[in-house]
Amino acid sequence: MTDARLYYPATQRNRDVILGVLRGVLPASGLVLEIASGSGEHVVHFAAALPQLTFQPSDPEDAARRSVTAWTERLGLSNVLPPLAFHVQDKWPIDAADAVVCINMIHIAPWEATPALLRGAARILSPGAPLYLYGPYRQKGVVTAASNEAFDADLKSRNPAWGLRKLEDVADLARTAGFSAPEVTPMPANNLSVVFRRV
């Protein structure tokens, strides 16, 4: 049988530091929706460490959803639901969640995906519930690291609609959608953890 699991080296490097932040962000129990789950390596790592939570992965790509399922089955996790097939710009097939997590999507998607993510998360989250974002951003008054500038150029060479976003622009959209100001935690490799809470 072919192994459908995908492997992303960056996930192996960042999953523990992300988990460290999520431990202080996610609720004690409830449903966590992950947007753009990719390989599934993040969601299964979090689910194994936080068994009191139920995780709902999602991804528009067939190969990604197969990988999520394969990882879940390989690890024997009962708190990871079958992955949903949808893009943030589509109608979300879920009406409520206790938290939303989205890792490394905003810069590898057209800008239009960001307001769609924020609107969708605002619709399904209750007051006080978190939206957790992770990835590289530009910040006003902060010199962008050379590695991030190179990454931005590489992204744009692959798709002109991709690229690093200004955190201030994302925060403005989040406020319009009904979220608090961001709680920002610097992460390794010039990434940020950004937490918005539904108001």
PDB file of C-alpha atoms in Angstrom:
ATOM      1  CA  MET A   1       0.000   0.000   0.000  1.00  0.00           C
ATOM      2  CA  THR A   2       1.297   3.460  -0.888  1.00  0.00           C
ATOM      3  CA  ASP A   3       2.056   5.685   2.089  1.00  0.00           C
ATOM      4  CA  ALA A   4       0.030   8.870   1.591  1.00  0.00           C
ATOM      5  CA  ARG A   5       1.820  10.787   4.339  1.00  0.00           C
ATOM      6  CA  LEU A   6       3.562  13.996   3.284  1.00  0.00           C
ATOM      7  CA  TYR A   7       6.615  15.339   5.110  1.00  0.00           C
ATOM      8  CA  TYR A   8       7.548  19.011   5.422  1.00  0.00           C
ATOM      9  CA  PRO A   9      10.911  19.667   7.109  1.00  0.00           C
ATOM     10  CA  ALA A  10       9.764  23.067   8.397  1.00  0.00           C
ATOM     11  CA  THR A  11       6.979  21.376  10.359  1.00  0.00           C
ATOM     12  CA  GLN A  12       9.453  19.202  12.219  1.00  0.00           C
ATOM     13  CA  ARG A  13      11.386  22.333  13.170  1.00  0.00           C
ATOM     14  CA  ASN A  14       8.519  24.557  14.301  1.00  0.00           C
ATOM     15  CA  ARG A  15       5.812  22.278  15.682  1.00  0.00           C
ATOM     16  CA  ASP A  16       7.091  22.217  19.277  1.00  0.00           C
ATOM     17  CA  VAL A  17       7.541  25.978  19.583  1.00  0.00           C
ATOM     18  CA  ILE A  18       4.073  26.498  18.094  1.00  0.00           C
ATOM     19  CA  LEU A  19       2.642  23.960  20.531  1.00  0.00           C
ATOM     20  CA  GLY A  20       4.269  25.878  23.367  1.00  0.00           C
ATOM     21  CA  VAL A  21       2.316  29.001  22.387  1.00  0.00           C
ATOM     22  CA  LEU A  22      -0.905  27.099  21.715  1.00  0.00           C
ATOM     23  CA  ARG A  23      -0.874  25.628  25.226  1.00  0.00           C
ATOM     24  CA  GLY A  24      -1.483  29.138  26.520  1.00  0.00           C
ATOM     25  CA  VAL A  25      -3.966  30.100  23.803  1.00  0.00           C
ATOM     26  CA  LEU A  26      -6.318  27.189  23.147  1.00  0.00           C
ATOM     27  CA  PRO A  27      -9.247  26.452  25.469  1.00  0.00           C
ATOM     28  CA  ALA A  28      -9.132  23.600  27.968  1.00  0.00           C
ATOM     29  CA  SER A  29     -11.598  21.624  25.859  1.00  0.00           C
ATOM     30  CA  GLY A  30     -13.669  21.987  22.719  1.00  0.00           C
ATOM     31  CA  LEU A  31     -13.264  21.961  18.943  1.00  0.00           C
ATOM     32  CA  VAL A  32     -10.259  23.456  17.159  1.00  0.00           C
ATOM     33  CA  LEU A  33     -10.614  24.084  13.418  1.00  0.00           C
ATOM     34  CA  GLU A  34      -7.357  24.092  11.477  1.00  0.00           C
ATOM     35  CA  ILE A  35      -7.429  25.940   8.159  1.00  0.00           C
ATOM     36  CA  ALA A  36      -5.045  24.781   5.394  1.00  0.00           C
ATOM     37  CA  SER A  37      -3.760  21.737   7.279  1.00  0.00           C
ATOM     38  CA  GLY A  38      -1.272  20.779   4.580  1.00  0.00           C
ATOM     39  CA  SER A  39       0.520  17.541   5.388  1.00  0.00           C
ATOM     40  CA  GLY A  40      -1.285  17.141   8.713  1.00  0.00           C
ATOM     41  CA  GLU A  41       1.958  16.958  10.654  1.00  0.00           C
ATOM     42  CA  HIS A  42       1.002  19.962  12.772  1.00  0.00           C
ATOM     43  CA  VAL A  43      -2.512  18.880  13.639  1.00  0.00           C
ATOM     44  CA  VAL A  44      -1.542  15.359  14.694  1.00  0.00           C
ATOM     45  CA  HIS A  45       1.302  16.703  16.819  1.00  0.00           C
ATOM     46  CA  PHE A  46      -1.029  19.106  18.599  1.00  0.00           C
ATOM     47  CA  ALA A  47      -3.753  16.468  18.971  1.00  0.00           C
ATOM     48  CA  ALA A  48      -1.357  13.968  20.528  1.00  0.00           C
ATOM     49  CA  ALA A  49      -0.183  16.579  23.047  1.00  0.00           C
ATOM     50  CA  LEU A  50      -3.651  17.992  23.799  1.00  0.00           C
ATOM     51  CA  PRO A  51      -5.971  14.974  24.012  1.00  0.00           C
ATOM     52  CA  GLN A  52      -8.724  16.956  25.751  1.00  0.00           C
ATOM     53  CA  LEU A  53      -9.310  18.919  22.531  1.00  0.00           C
ATOM     54  CA  THR A  54     -10.921  17.723  19.306  1.00  0.00           C
ATOM     55  CA  PHE A  55      -9.229  18.885  16.111  1.00  0.00           C
ATOM     56  CA  GLN A  56     -10.967  19.459  12.794  1.00  0.00           C
ATOM     57  CA  PRO A  57      -8.399  19.665   9.983  1.00  0.00           C
ATOM     58  CA  SER A  58      -9.223  21.047   6.544  1.00  0.00           C
ATOM     59  CA  ASP A  59      -7.536  21.590   3.203  1.00  0.00           C
ATOM     60  CA  PRO A  60      -8.699  22.166  -0.376  1.00  0.00           C
ATOM     61  CA  GLU A  61      -6.068  19.765  -1.784  1.00  0.00           C
ATOM     62  CA  ASP A  62      -6.845  16.047  -2.124  1.00  0.00           C
ATOM     63  CA  ALA A  63      -3.239  15.004  -1.471  1.00  0.00           C
ATOM     64  CA  ALA A  64      -3.132  17.048   1.719  1.00  0.00           C
ATOM     65  CA  ARG A  65      -6.338  15.523   3.061  1.00  0.00           C
ATOM     66  CA  ARG A  66      -5.062  12.019   2.266  1.00  0.00           C
ATOM     67  CA  SER A  67      -1.886  12.846   4.165  1.00  0.00           C
ATOM     68  CA  VAL A  68      -3.821  14.133   7.187  1.00  0.00           C
ATOM     69  CA  THR A  69      -5.864  10.931   7.252  1.00  0.00           C
ATOM     70  CA  ALA A  70      -2.761   8.752   6.884  1.00  0.00           C
ATOM     71  CA  TRP A  71      -0.941  10.541   9.718  1.00  0.00           C
ATOM     72  CA  THR A  72      -4.008  10.318  11.952  1.00  0.00           C
ATOM     73  CA  GLU A  73      -4.395   6.608  11.313  1.00  0.00           C
ATOM     74  CA  ARG A  74      -0.684   5.903  11.721  1.00  0.00           C
ATOM     75  CA  LEU A  75      -0.667   7.576  15.142  1.00  0.00           C
ATOM     76  CA  GLY A  76      -4.008   6.096  16.197  1.00  0.00           C
ATOM     77  CA  LEU A  77      -5.477   9.457  17.210  1.00  0.00           C
ATOM     78  CA  SER A  78      -9.166   9.499  18.110  1.00  0.00           C
ATOM     79  CA  ASN A  79      -9.397  13.284  18.603  1.00  0.00           C
ATOM     80  CA  VAL A  80      -8.682  14.243  14.965  1.00  0.00           C
ATOM     81  CA  LEU A  81     -11.787  14.330  12.771  1.00  0.00           C
ATOM     82  CA  PRO A  82     -11.753  13.470   9.047  1.00  0.00           C
ATOM     83  CA  PRO A  83     -10.392  16.485   7.128  1.00  0.00           C
ATOM     84  CA  LEU A  84     -12.882  18.832   5.481  1.00  0.00           C
ATOM     85  CA  ALA A  85     -12.480  19.818   1.827  1.00  0.00           C
ATOM     86  CA  PHE A  86     -12.825  23.562   1.454  1.00  0.00           C
ATOM     87  CA  HIS A  87     -10.952  26.754   0.665  1.00  0.00           C
ATOM     88  CA  VAL A  88     -11.270  29.761   2.954  1.00  0.00           C
ATOM     89  CA  GLN A  89     -12.926  31.721   0.145  1.00  0.00           C
ATOM     90  CA  ASP A  90     -15.668  29.092  -0.151  1.00  0.00           C
ATOM     91  CA  LYS A  91     -18.635  28.667   2.182  1.00  0.00           C
ATOM     92  CA  TRP A  92     -17.315  27.130   5.394  1.00  0.00           C
ATOM     93  CA  PRO A  93     -18.961  23.764   6.157  1.00  0.00           C
ATOM     94  CA  ILE A  94     -18.779  24.305   9.900  1.00  0.00           C
ATOM     95  CA  ASP A  95     -20.971  26.548  12.048  1.00  0.00           C
ATOM     96  CA  ALA A  96     -19.036  26.783  15.302  1.00  0.00           C
ATOM     97  CA  ALA A  97     -15.593  26.158  16.782  1.00  0.00           C
ATOM     98  CA  ASP A  98     -13.843  27.040  20.023  1.00  0.00           C
ATOM     99  CA  ALA A  99     -10.626  28.089  18.271  1.00  0.00           C
ATOM    100  CA  VAL A 100      -9.258  28.470  14.744  1.00  0.00           C
ATOM    101  CA  VAL A 101      -5.627  27.754  13.835  1.00  0.00           C
ATOM    102  CA  CYS A 102      -3.995  28.699  10.530  1.00  0.00           C
ATOM    103  CA  ILE A 103      -0.283  28.061  10.003  1.00  0.00           C
ATOM    104  CA  ASN A 104       1.755  29.298   7.035  1.00  0.00           C
ATOM    105  CA  MET A 105      -1.154  30.104   4.739  1.00  0.00           C
ATOM    106  CA  ILE A 106      -1.466  33.866   4.483  1.00  0.00           C
ATOM    107  CA  HIS A 107       1.787  34.367   2.567  1.00  0.00           C
ATOM    108  CA  ILE A 108       1.190  31.357   0.282  1.00  0.00           C
ATOM    109  CA  ALA A 109      -2.250  32.458  -0.890  1.00  0.00           C
ATOM    110  CA  PRO A 110      -3.725  35.440  -2.721  1.00  0.00           C
ATOM    111  CA  TRP A 111      -4.412  38.434  -0.490  1.00  0.00           C
ATOM    112  CA  GLU A 112      -8.157  37.824  -0.891  1.00  0.00           C
ATOM    113  CA  ALA A 113      -7.775  34.677   1.210  1.00  0.00           C
ATOM    114  CA  THR A 114      -6.869  36.745   4.280  1.00  0.00           C
ATOM    115  CA  PRO A 115     -10.123  38.711   4.652  1.00  0.00           C
ATOM    116  CA  ALA A 116     -12.000  35.492   3.855  1.00  0.00           C
ATOM    117  CA  LEU A 117     -10.159  33.730   6.673  1.00  0.00           C
ATOM    118  CA  LEU A 118     -10.928  36.519   9.116  1.00  0.00           C
ATOM    119  CA  ARG A 119     -14.596  36.765   8.158  1.00  0.00           C
ATOM    120  CA  GLY A 120     -15.060  33.003   8.367  1.00  0.00           C
ATOM    121  CA  ALA A 121     -13.331  32.735  11.721  1.00  0.00           C
ATOM    122  CA  ALA A 122     -15.358  35.640  13.105  1.00  0.00           C
ATOM    123  CA  ARG A 123     -18.569  33.914  12.047  1.00  0.00           C
ATOM    124  CA  ILE A 124     -17.876  30.640  13.861  1.00  0.00           C
ATOM    125  CA  LEU A 125     -16.053  31.848  16.994  1.00  0.00           C
ATOM    126  CA  SER A 126     -17.709  33.003  20.212  1.00  0.00           C
ATOM    127  CA  PRO A 127     -16.558  36.119  22.106  1.00  0.00           C
ATOM    128  CA  GLY A 128     -13.115  35.597  23.593  1.00  0.00           C
ATOM    129  CA  ALA A 129     -12.284  32.620  21.369  1.00  0.00           C
ATOM    130  CA  PRO A 130      -8.875  32.724  19.644  1.00  0.00           C
ATOM    131  CA  LEU A 131      -7.766  32.827  16.038  1.00  0.00           C
ATOM    132  CA  TYR A 132      -4.107  31.728  15.934  1.00  0.00           C
ATOM    133  CA  LEU A 133      -1.925  32.623  12.941  1.00  0.00           C
ATOM    134  CA  TYR A 134       1.706  31.637  12.367  1.00  0.00           C
ATOM    135  CA  GLY A 135       4.156  32.688   9.712  1.00  0.00           C
ATOM    136  CA  PRO A 136       6.477  35.469   8.512  1.00  0.00           C
ATOM    137  CA  TYR A 137       5.191  39.058   8.360  1.00  0.00           C
ATOM    138  CA  ARG A 138       6.428  42.553   7.680  1.00  0.00           C
ATOM    139  CA  GLN A 139       6.086  44.831  10.708  1.00  0.00           C
ATOM    140  CA  LYS A 140       6.078  48.608  10.781  1.00  0.00           C
ATOM    141  CA  GLY A 141       9.298  49.901  12.266  1.00  0.00           C
ATOM    142  CA  VAL A 142      10.989  46.484  12.157  1.00  0.00           C
ATOM    143  CA  VAL A 143      13.651  45.699   9.567  1.00  0.00           C
ATOM    144  CA  THR A 144      12.610  42.573   7.660  1.00  0.00           C
ATOM    145  CA  ALA A 145      15.240  39.842   7.989  1.00  0.00           C
ATOM    146  CA  ALA A 146      17.305  39.148   4.873  1.00  0.00           C
ATOM    147  CA  SER A 147      16.089  35.538   4.892  1.00  0.00           C
ATOM    148  CA  ASN A 148      12.476  36.734   4.843  1.00  0.00           C
ATOM    149  CA  GLU A 149      13.200  39.170   2.006  1.00  0.00           C
ATOM    150  CA  ALA A 150      14.676  36.287   0.009  1.00  0.00           C
ATOM    151  CA  PHE A 151      11.683  34.127   0.880  1.00  0.00           C
ATOM    152  CA  ASP A 152       9.317  36.887  -0.241  1.00  0.00           C
ATOM    153  CA  ALA A 153      11.126  37.177  -3.582  1.00  0.00           C
ATOM    154  CA  ASP A 154      10.984  33.408  -4.038  1.00  0.00           C
ATOM    155  CA  LEU A 155       7.249  33.321  -3.274  1.00  0.00           C
ATOM    156  CA  LYS A 156       6.521  36.088  -5.763  1.00  0.00           C
ATOM    157  CA  SER A 157       8.596  34.344  -8.440  1.00  0.00           C
ATOM    158  CA  ARG A 158       6.363  31.296  -8.025  1.00  0.00           C
ATOM    159  CA  ASN A 159       3.121  33.271  -7.888  1.00  0.00           C
ATOM    160  CA  PRO A 160       2.899  37.079  -8.056  1.00  0.00           C
ATOM    161  CA  ALA A 161      -0.197  36.947  -5.806  1.00  0.00           C
ATOM    162  CA  TRP A 162       1.858  35.433  -2.955  1.00  0.00           C
ATOM    163  CA  GLY A 163       4.244  37.163  -0.577  1.00  0.00           C
ATOM    164  CA  LEU A 164       4.831  38.401   2.952  1.00  0.00           C
ATOM    165  CA  ARG A 165       1.982  40.545   4.293  1.00  0.00           C
ATOM    166  CA  LYS A 166       2.124  43.578   6.535  1.00  0.00           C
ATOM    167  CA  LEU A 167       0.970  42.602  10.008  1.00  0.00           C
ATOM    168  CA  GLU A 168      -0.710  46.006  10.353  1.00  0.00           C
ATOM    169  CA  ASP A 169      -2.857  45.298   7.267  1.00  0.00           C
ATOM    170  CA  VAL A 170      -3.922  41.933   8.671  1.00  0.00           C
ATOM    171  CA  ALA A 171      -4.693  43.521  12.044  1.00  0.00           C
ATOM    172  CA  ASP A 172      -6.822  46.215  10.372  1.00  0.00           C
ATOM    173  CA  LEU A 173      -8.853  43.556   8.573  1.00  0.00           C
ATOM    174  CA  ALA A 174      -9.171  41.564  11.791  1.00  0.00           C
ATOM    175  CA  ARG A 175     -10.518  44.584  13.660  1.00  0.00           C
ATOM    176  CA  THR A 176     -13.072  45.191  10.913  1.00  0.00           C
ATOM    177  CA  ALA A 177     -14.121  41.523  11.118  1.00  0.00           C
ATOM    178  CA  GLY A 178     -14.665  41.739  14.873  1.00  0.00           C
ATOM    179  CA  PHE A 179     -11.359  40.773  16.492  1.00  0.00           C
ATOM    180  CA  SER A 180      -9.131  42.303  19.150  1.00  0.00           C
ATOM    181  CA  ALA A 181      -5.720  43.805  18.540  1.00  0.00           C
ATOM    182  CA  PRO A 182      -3.144  41.049  17.962  1.00  0.00           C
ATOM    183  CA  GLU A 183      -1.075  39.398  20.655  1.00  0.00           C
ATOM    184  CA  VAL A 184       2.295  38.870  18.934  1.00  0.00           C
ATOM    185  CA  THR A 185       4.994  36.400  19.984  1.00  0.00           C
ATOM    186  CA  PRO A 186       8.334  36.314  18.112  1.00  0.00           C
ATOM    187  CA  MET A 187       9.224  32.807  16.975  1.00  0.00           C
ATOM    188  CA  PRO A 188      12.372  31.141  15.607  1.00  0.00           C
ATOM    189  CA  ALA A 189      13.448  31.706  11.991  1.00  0.00           C
ATOM    190  CA  ASN A 190      11.899  35.204  11.913  1.00  0.00           C
ATOM    191  CA  ASN A 191       8.308  33.980  12.184  1.00  0.00           C
ATOM    192  CA  LEU A 192       5.532  35.292  14.409  1.00  0.00           C
ATOM    193  CA  SER A 193       2.700  33.794  16.401  1.00  0.00           C
ATOM    194  CA  VAL A 194      -0.267  36.150  16.106  1.00  0.00           C
ATOM    195  CA  VAL A 195      -3.392  35.692  18.236  1.00  0.00           C
ATOM    196  CA  PHE A 196      -6.633  37.560  17.635  1.00  0.00           C
ATOM    197  CA  ARG A 197      -9.598  37.121  19.963  1.00  0.00           C
ATOM    198  CA  ARG A 198     -13.224  37.490  18.951  1.00  0.00           C
ATOM    199  CA  VAL A 199     -14.802  40.534  20.600  1.00  0.00           C
TER     200      VAL A 199
END
